[in-house]
Amino acid sequence: MKKMSIINEIDEMMTTYCEGCFVKSQLRKDEGKTAAHRFCISNCTVGSQLQFLGNELNKVGTGSKA
């Protein structure tokens, strides 16, 4: 995957699934920001996919923009 396509996919996923997420907002209200973030990283399927894409982005490196 090219760097910009990965970035665009991450942005699209976050816009589609993370903005306005009820679970995240409820956890943040009930247990705090750290607990909500922990849930997103460890239990959420979208969070797992975002981690995968982030790892792919790291593999591509910072050498070029394309």
Coordinates of N, CA and C in Angstrom, one line a residue:
M1 N 0.8 -1.2 0.0 CA 0.0 0.0 0.0 C 0.9 1.2 0.0
K2 N 0.4 2.2 -0.7 CA 1.1 3.5 -0.7 C 0.8 4.3 0.5
K3 N 1.7 5.2 0.9 CA 1.6 6.0 2.1 C 0.3 6.8 2.2
M4 N 0.0 7.5 1.1 CA -1.2 8.3 1.1 C -2.5 7.5 1.1
S5 N -2.5 6.4 0.5 CA -3.7 5.5 0.5 C -4.0 5.0 1.9
I6 N -2.9 4.7 2.6 CA -3.1 4.2 4.0 C -3.6 5.4 4.9
I7 N -3.0 6.5 4.7 CA -3.4 7.7 5.5 C -4.9 8.0 5.2
N8 N -5.3 8.0 4.0 CA -6.7 8.2 3.6 C -7.6 7.2 4.2
E9 N -7.2 5.9 4.2 CA -8.0 4.9 4.8 C -8.2 5.1 6.3
I10 N -7.1 5.4 6.9 CA -7.2 5.7 8.4 C -8.2 6.8 8.6
D11 N -8.0 7.9 7.9 CA -8.9 9.1 8.1 C -10.3 8.7 7.8
E12 N -10.6 8.0 6.8 CA -12.0 7.6 6.5 C -12.6 6.7 7.6
M13 N -11.8 5.8 8.1 CA -12.3 4.9 9.1 C -12.6 5.7 10.4
M14 N -11.7 6.6 10.8 CA -11.9 7.4 12.0 C -13.1 8.3 11.8
T15 N -13.3 8.9 10.6 CA -14.5 9.7 10.4 C -15.8 8.9 10.4
T16 N -15.7 7.7 9.8 CA -16.9 6.9 9.7 C -17.3 6.3 11.0
Y17 N -16.3 5.7 11.7 CA -16.7 4.9 12.9 C -16.4 5.5 14.3
C18 N -15.3 6.4 14.3 CA -14.9 6.9 15.7 C -15.6 8.2 16.1
E19 N -15.8 9.0 15.1 CA -16.5 10.3 15.5 C -17.9 10.0 15.8
G20 N -18.3 10.4 17.0 CA -19.7 10.1 17.5 C -19.9 8.7 18.0
C21 N -18.8 8.0 18.3 CA -19.0 6.6 18.8 C -19.6 6.6 20.2
F22 N -20.7 6.0 20.3 CA -21.5 6.0 21.6 C -20.7 5.3 22.7
V23 N -20.1 4.2 22.4 CA -19.3 3.4 23.4 C -18.2 4.3 23.9
K24 N -17.4 4.9 23.0 CA -16.3 5.7 23.4 C -16.8 6.9 24.3
S25 N -17.8 7.6 23.9 CA -18.3 8.7 24.6 C -18.9 8.3 26.0
Q26 N -19.5 7.2 26.1 CA -20.1 6.7 27.3 C -19.0 6.3 28.3
L27 N -18.0 5.6 27.8 CA -16.9 5.2 28.6 C -16.1 6.4 29.1
R28 N -16.0 7.4 28.3 CA -15.3 8.6 28.6 C -16.0 9.3 29.8
K29 N -17.3 9.3 29.7 CA -18.2 9.9 30.7 C -18.1 9.2 32.0
D30 N -18.2 7.8 31.9 CA -18.3 7.0 33.1 C -17.0 6.7 33.8
E31 N -16.0 6.4 32.9 CA -14.7 5.9 33.5 C -13.5 6.8 33.2
G32 N -13.7 7.8 32.3 CA -12.6 8.7 32.0 C -11.9 8.5 30.6
K33 N -11.1 9.4 30.2 CA -10.5 9.4 28.9 C -9.6 8.2 28.7
T34 N -8.8 7.9 29.8 CA -7.9 6.8 29.7 C -8.6 5.5 29.4
A35 N -9.6 5.2 30.1 CA -10.4 4.0 30.0 C -11.0 3.9 28.6
A36 N -11.5 5.0 28.1 CA -12.1 5.0 26.7 C -11.0 4.7 25.7
H37 N -9.9 5.3 25.9 CA -8.7 5.1 24.9 C -8.3 3.6 25.0
R38 N -8.2 3.1 26.2 CA -7.8 1.7 26.4 C -8.7 0.7 25.7
F39 N -10.0 1.0 25.8 CA -11.0 0.2 25.2 C -10.8 0.2 23.6
C40 N -10.7 1.4 23.1 CA -10.5 1.6 21.7 C -9.3 0.8 21.1
I41 N -8.2 0.8 21.9 CA -7.0 0.1 21.5 C -7.1 -1.4 21.7
S42 N -7.7 -1.8 22.8 CA -7.6 -3.3 23.0 C -8.8 -4.1 22.7
N43 N -10.0 -3.5 22.7 CA -11.3 -4.2 22.5 C -12.0 -3.9 21.2
C44 N -11.9 -2.8 20.7 CA -12.6 -2.3 19.5 C -12.1 -2.9 18.2
T45 N -12.9 -3.4 17.4 CA -12.5 -4.0 16.1 C -12.0 -2.9 15.2
V46 N -12.6 -1.8 15.2 CA -12.1 -0.6 14.4 C -10.7 -0.2 14.9
G47 N -10.5 -0.2 16.2 CA -9.2 0.1 16.8 C -8.1 -0.8 16.3
S48 N -8.5 -2.1 16.3 CA -7.5 -3.1 15.8 C -7.1 -2.9 14.4
Q49 N -8.1 -2.6 13.6 CA -7.8 -2.3 12.1 C -7.0 -1.0 12.0
L50 N -7.2 0.0 12.8 CA -6.4 1.2 12.8 C -5.0 0.9 13.2
Q51 N -4.8 0.0 14.2 CA -3.5 -0.4 14.6 C -2.7 -1.1 13.4
F52 N -3.4 -2.0 12.7 CA -2.9 -2.7 11.6 C -2.4 -1.7 10.5
L53 N -3.3 -0.7 10.2 CA -2.9 0.3 9.2 C -1.8 1.1 9.7
G54 N -1.7 1.5 10.9 CA -0.6 2.2 11.5 C 0.7 1.5 11.3
N55 N 0.7 0.2 11.6 CA 1.9 -0.7 11.4 C 2.3 -0.7 9.9
E56 N 1.3 -0.8 9.1 CA 1.6 -0.8 7.6 C 2.3 0.5 7.2
L57 N 1.8 1.6 7.8 CA 2.3 2.9 7.5 C 3.7 3.0 8.0
N58 N 4.0 2.4 9.2 CA 5.4 2.4 9.7 C 6.3 1.6 8.8
K59 N 5.8 0.5 8.2 CA 6.6 -0.3 7.2 C 7.0 0.5 6.0
V60 N 6.0 1.4 5.5 CA 6.3 2.2 4.3 C 7.4 3.2 4.6
G61 N 7.5 3.7 5.8 CA 8.5 4.6 6.2 C 8.2 6.0 5.9
T62 N 9.2 6.9 6.1 CA 9.0 8.3 6.0 C 9.8 8.9 4.8
G63 N 10.2 8.0 3.9 CA 11.1 8.4 2.8 C 10.4 9.3 1.8
S64 N 9.2 8.9 1.4 CA 8.5 9.7 0.3 C 7.1 9.9 0.6
K65 N 6.5 10.8 -0.1 CA 5.0 11.2 0.2 C 4.1 10.3 -0.6
A66 N 4.6 9.6 -1.6 CA 3.7 8.8 -2.4 C 3.7 7.4 -2.1

